CSV table of C-alpha atoms and ligand atoms in Angstrom, one decimal:
chain,number,residue,atom,x,y,z
A,1,MET,CA,-12.6,-92.0,44.9
A,2,ASN,CA,-12.3,-88.7,46.8
A,3,ALA,CA,-14.3,-85.5,46.2
A,4,VAL,CA,-13.9,-81.8,47.1
A,5,PHE,CA,-17.1,-79.9,47.9
A,6,PRO,CA,-16.1,-76.2,47.4
A,7,GLY,CA,-18.3,-73.2,48.3
A,8,SER,CA,-18.7,-70.1,50.3
A,9,PHE,CA,-20.7,-71.8,53.1
A,10,ASP,CA,-21.9,-68.5,54.6
A,11,PRO,CA,-23.3,-70.4,56.5
A,12,ILE,CA,-23.7,-74.1,55.6
A,13,THR,CA,-27.4,-74.9,55.0
A,14,SER,CA,-29.5,-78.1,55.3
A,15,GLY,CA,-29.3,-78.3,51.5
A,16,HIS,CA,-25.5,-78.4,51.7
A,17,MET,CA,-25.8,-81.0,54.5
A,18,ASP,CA,-28.1,-83.1,52.4
A,19,VAL,CA,-25.7,-83.1,49.4
A,20,LEU,CA,-22.8,-83.8,51.8
A,21,THR,CA,-24.6,-86.7,53.5
A,22,ARG,CA,-25.4,-88.3,50.1
A,23,ALA,CA,-21.8,-87.7,48.9
A,24,SER,CA,-20.3,-89.2,52.1
A,25,ARG,CA,-22.1,-92.5,51.2
A,26,ILE,CA,-20.7,-92.5,47.6
A,27,PHE,CA,-17.1,-91.2,48.0
A,28,ASP,CA,-14.3,-92.6,50.2
A,29,HIS,CA,-13.6,-89.1,51.4
A,30,VAL,CA,-15.2,-85.7,51.0
A,31,THR,CA,-13.3,-82.4,51.7
A,32,VAL,CA,-15.5,-79.4,52.3
A,33,THR,CA,-13.4,-76.5,51.2
A,34,VAL,CA,-14.3,-72.9,51.9
A,35,MET,CA,-13.2,-70.9,48.9
A,36,HIS,CA,-13.4,-67.3,47.6
A,37,ASN,CA,-16.3,-66.4,45.4
A,38,ALA,CA,-15.4,-63.1,43.6
A,39,ARG,CA,-19.2,-62.4,43.1
A,40,LYS,CA,-19.6,-62.4,46.9
A,41,GLN,CA,-16.7,-60.1,47.7
A,42,GLY,CA,-17.4,-58.0,50.8
A,43,LYS,CA,-20.8,-59.6,51.2
A,44,HIS,CA,-20.1,-62.3,53.7
A,45,LEU,CA,-21.8,-62.3,57.1
A,46,PHE,CA,-19.4,-64.7,58.7
A,47,THR,CA,-15.6,-64.4,58.7
A,48,LEU,CA,-13.6,-67.2,57.2
A,49,ASP,CA,-12.7,-68.5,60.7
A,50,GLU,CA,-16.3,-68.4,61.7
A,51,ARG,CA,-17.4,-70.4,58.6
A,52,LEU,CA,-14.7,-72.9,59.3
A,53,ALA,CA,-15.7,-73.3,62.9
A,54,ILE,CA,-19.4,-73.8,61.9
A,55,LEU,CA,-18.3,-76.4,59.3
A,56,HIS,CA,-16.1,-78.3,61.8
A,57,GLU,CA,-19.1,-78.5,64.2
A,58,ALA,CA,-21.7,-79.4,61.5
A,59,THR,CA,-19.6,-82.2,59.9
A,60,ALA,CA,-18.0,-83.7,63.1
A,61,HIS,CA,-20.4,-86.7,63.0
A,62,PHE,CA,-19.1,-87.8,59.5
A,63,GLY,CA,-16.3,-90.3,59.6
A,64,ASN,CA,-15.0,-89.5,56.1
A,65,VAL,CA,-15.5,-85.7,55.8
A,66,SER,CA,-12.9,-83.1,56.5
A,67,VAL,CA,-12.9,-79.3,56.3
A,68,ASP,CA,-10.3,-77.1,54.6
A,69,THR,CA,-9.9,-73.7,53.0
A,70,PHE,CA,-8.0,-72.3,49.9
A,71,GLY,CA,-7.6,-68.8,48.6
A,72,GLY,CA,-6.8,-69.4,45.0
A,73,LEU,CA,-8.3,-71.2,41.9
A,74,LEU,CA,-10.3,-74.3,42.5
A,75,VAL,CA,-8.3,-76.2,39.8
A,76,ASP,CA,-5.0,-75.3,41.5
A,77,TYR,CA,-6.4,-76.7,44.8
A,78,MET,CA,-7.5,-79.8,43.0
A,79,ALA,CA,-4.0,-80.3,41.5
A,80,GLN,CA,-2.3,-79.6,44.8
A,81,GLN,CA,-4.5,-82.0,46.7
A,82,GLN,CA,-4.8,-84.7,44.1
A,83,GLN,CA,-8.3,-85.0,45.4
A,84,GLY,CA,-10.3,-86.5,42.5
A,85,LEU,CA,-13.6,-84.9,41.6
A,86,ILE,CA,-15.3,-81.5,42.3
A,87,LEU,CA,-18.7,-82.0,43.9
A,88,ARG,CA,-21.4,-79.4,43.6
A,89,GLY,CA,-25.0,-79.5,44.7
A,90,LEU,CA,-27.9,-78.6,42.4
A,91,ARG,CA,-31.2,-77.3,43.8
A,92,ALA,CA,-33.2,-76.2,40.8
A,93,VAL,CA,-32.9,-75.5,37.1
A,94,SER,CA,-31.9,-72.0,38.0
A,95,ASP,CA,-28.6,-73.3,39.4
A,96,TYR,CA,-27.8,-75.2,36.2
A,97,GLU,CA,-26.6,-72.5,33.9
A,98,TYR,CA,-24.0,-71.1,36.3
A,99,GLU,CA,-22.8,-74.5,37.4
A,100,LEU,CA,-22.5,-75.7,33.8
A,101,GLN,CA,-20.3,-72.8,33.0
A,102,ILE,CA,-18.0,-73.3,36.0
A,103,ALA,CA,-17.8,-77.0,35.4
A,104,HIS,CA,-16.8,-76.5,31.7
A,105,LEU,CA,-14.3,-73.8,32.6
A,106,ASN,CA,-12.7,-76.0,35.4
A,107,ARG,CA,-12.4,-78.9,32.9
A,108,GLN,CA,-10.9,-76.6,30.3
A,109,ILE,CA,-8.3,-74.9,32.5
A,110,GLY,CA,-7.6,-77.8,34.9
A,111,GLU,CA,-8.9,-81.0,33.4
A,112,VAL,CA,-10.9,-81.6,36.5
A,113,GLU,CA,-14.3,-83.3,36.4
A,114,THR,CA,-17.3,-82.0,38.3
A,115,VAL,CA,-20.1,-84.2,39.6
A,116,PHE,CA,-23.5,-82.9,40.7
A,117,ILE,CA,-25.7,-84.2,43.5
A,118,MET,CA,-29.3,-83.0,43.5
A,119,ALA,CA,-30.4,-81.7,46.9
A,120,ALA,CA,-33.8,-83.1,48.1
A,121,THR,CA,-36.7,-81.0,46.8
A,122,ARG,CA,-37.5,-79.7,50.3
A,123,TRP,CA,-34.3,-77.7,50.2
A,124,SER,CA,-34.7,-76.4,46.7
A,125,PHE,CA,-35.6,-72.9,47.9
A,126,VAL,CA,-33.1,-72.8,50.7
A,127,SER,CA,-30.0,-70.7,50.2
A,128,SER,CA,-27.4,-69.2,52.5
A,129,THR,CA,-28.5,-65.7,51.3
A,130,MET,CA,-32.2,-66.3,52.2
A,131,VAL,CA,-31.3,-67.9,55.5
A,132,ARG,CA,-29.2,-64.9,56.5
A,133,GLU,CA,-32.0,-62.5,55.5
A,134,ILE,CA,-34.7,-64.4,57.4
A,135,ALA,CA,-32.4,-64.8,60.5
A,136,SER,CA,-31.6,-61.1,60.4
A,137,TYR,CA,-35.3,-60.3,61.0
A,138,GLY,CA,-35.6,-62.9,63.7
A,139,GLY,CA,-37.4,-65.5,61.6
A,140,ASP,CA,-37.2,-69.2,62.2
A,141,ILE,CA,-34.5,-70.8,60.2
A,142,SER,CA,-34.0,-73.9,62.5
A,143,GLU,CA,-35.2,-76.3,59.8
A,144,MET,CA,-33.1,-74.8,57.0
A,145,VAL,CA,-29.6,-75.0,58.6
A,146,PRO,CA,-27.7,-77.4,60.9
A,147,ARG,CA,-27.6,-76.6,64.6
A,148,ALA,CA,-24.1,-75.1,64.3
A,149,SER,CA,-25.3,-72.5,61.7
A,150,ALA,CA,-28.4,-71.7,63.7
A,151,SER,CA,-26.5,-71.0,66.9
A,152,ALA,CA,-23.9,-68.9,65.0
A,153,LEU,CA,-26.7,-66.9,63.3
A,154,ARG,CA,-28.3,-66.3,66.7
A,155,ARG,CA,-25.0,-65.1,68.2
A,156,LYS,CA,-24.4,-62.9,65.1
A,157,PHE,CA,-27.8,-61.2,65.3
A,158,ALA,CA,-28.1,-61.1,69.1
A,159,ASP,CA,-27.6,-57.3,69.2
A,160,VAL,CA,-30.0,-56.7,66.3
A,161,TYR,CA,-32.7,-58.8,68.1
A,162,ALA,CA,-32.1,-57.0,71.4
A,163,ALA,CA,-32.3,-53.6,69.7
A,164,ARG,CA,-35.5,-54.6,67.9
A,165,GLU,CA,-37.1,-55.9,71.1
A,166,ALA,CA,-36.2,-52.7,72.9
A,167,GLY,CA,-37.7,-50.7,70.0
A,168,GLN,CA,-40.9,-52.7,70.0
A,169,ALA,CA,-41.2,-52.4,73.7
A,170,ALA,CA,-40.8,-48.6,73.4
A,171,GLU,CA,-43.4,-48.5,70.7
A,172,VAL,CA,-45.9,-50.3,72.9
A,173,GLU,CA,-45.3,-48.1,75.9
B,201,LIG,O1,-21.0,-71.4,47.4
B,201,LIG,P1,-20.6,-70.7,46.1
B,201,LIG,O2,-20.3,-69.2,46.4
B,201,LIG,O3,-21.6,-70.9,45.0
B,201,LIG,O4,-19.2,-71.3,45.6
B,201,LIG,C1,-18.5,-70.9,44.5
B,201,LIG,C2,-17.1,-71.2,44.5
B,201,LIG,C3,-16.4,-70.7,45.8
B,201,LIG,C4,-16.9,-72.7,44.5
B,201,LIG,C5,-16.4,-70.6,43.2
B,201,LIG,O5,-16.6,-69.2,43.2
B,201,LIG,C6,-14.9,-71.0,43.1
B,201,LIG,O6,-14.6,-72.1,42.7
B,201,LIG,N1,-14.0,-70.1,43.6
B,201,LIG,C7,-12.6,-70.3,43.6
B,201,LIG,C8,-11.9,-69.4,42.5
B,201,LIG,C9,-12.1,-70.1,41.2
B,201,LIG,O7,-11.6,-71.2,40.9
B,201,LIG,N2,-12.8,-69.4,40.3
B,201,LIG,C10,-13.1,-70.0,38.9
B,201,LIG,C11,-14.4,-70.7,38.8
B,201,LIG,S1,-15.7,-69.6,39.1
């Protein structure tokens, strides 16, 4: 049985990696597919190409995981790929209501089943949004994301860090 793990992955976190690792042991093949989330329109830190590059690097060690992208409805992608199940991760009860709604809608409009894998509790408070915010202030996110995401975040915020350091130096002088 194959699974599709869809998401924004802006960028992929250790929570996503945990879910993916567990899924790779259960399913024959898992496709990590970057998709468009209308609620996050215009709010992405990384471009689509950057997110795909990070995902390729972060998942290279899996023998049965591939990376893809699709710009339409998830159910259309599932029909096109004949991929089996939708896989989503759950961190805490707060994720449940939203995920329940999407899972029901996807079954109603596309007759596709969704399975959930619970991320380990140590990742229950880790989200791409929080990671982006902490990284933007120069905080340590190395535990919360795979190395590929951490390097990409460092590159993305290099100018911000440099400007902040220059500002701090000026304040001290
Ligand atoms: O990582 P995210 O942002 O929670 O992932 C949400 C995503 C991208 C899986 C969801 O928005 C999605 O399926 N987008 C594709 C368009 C679609 O099918 N929308 C209907 C279900 S919300």
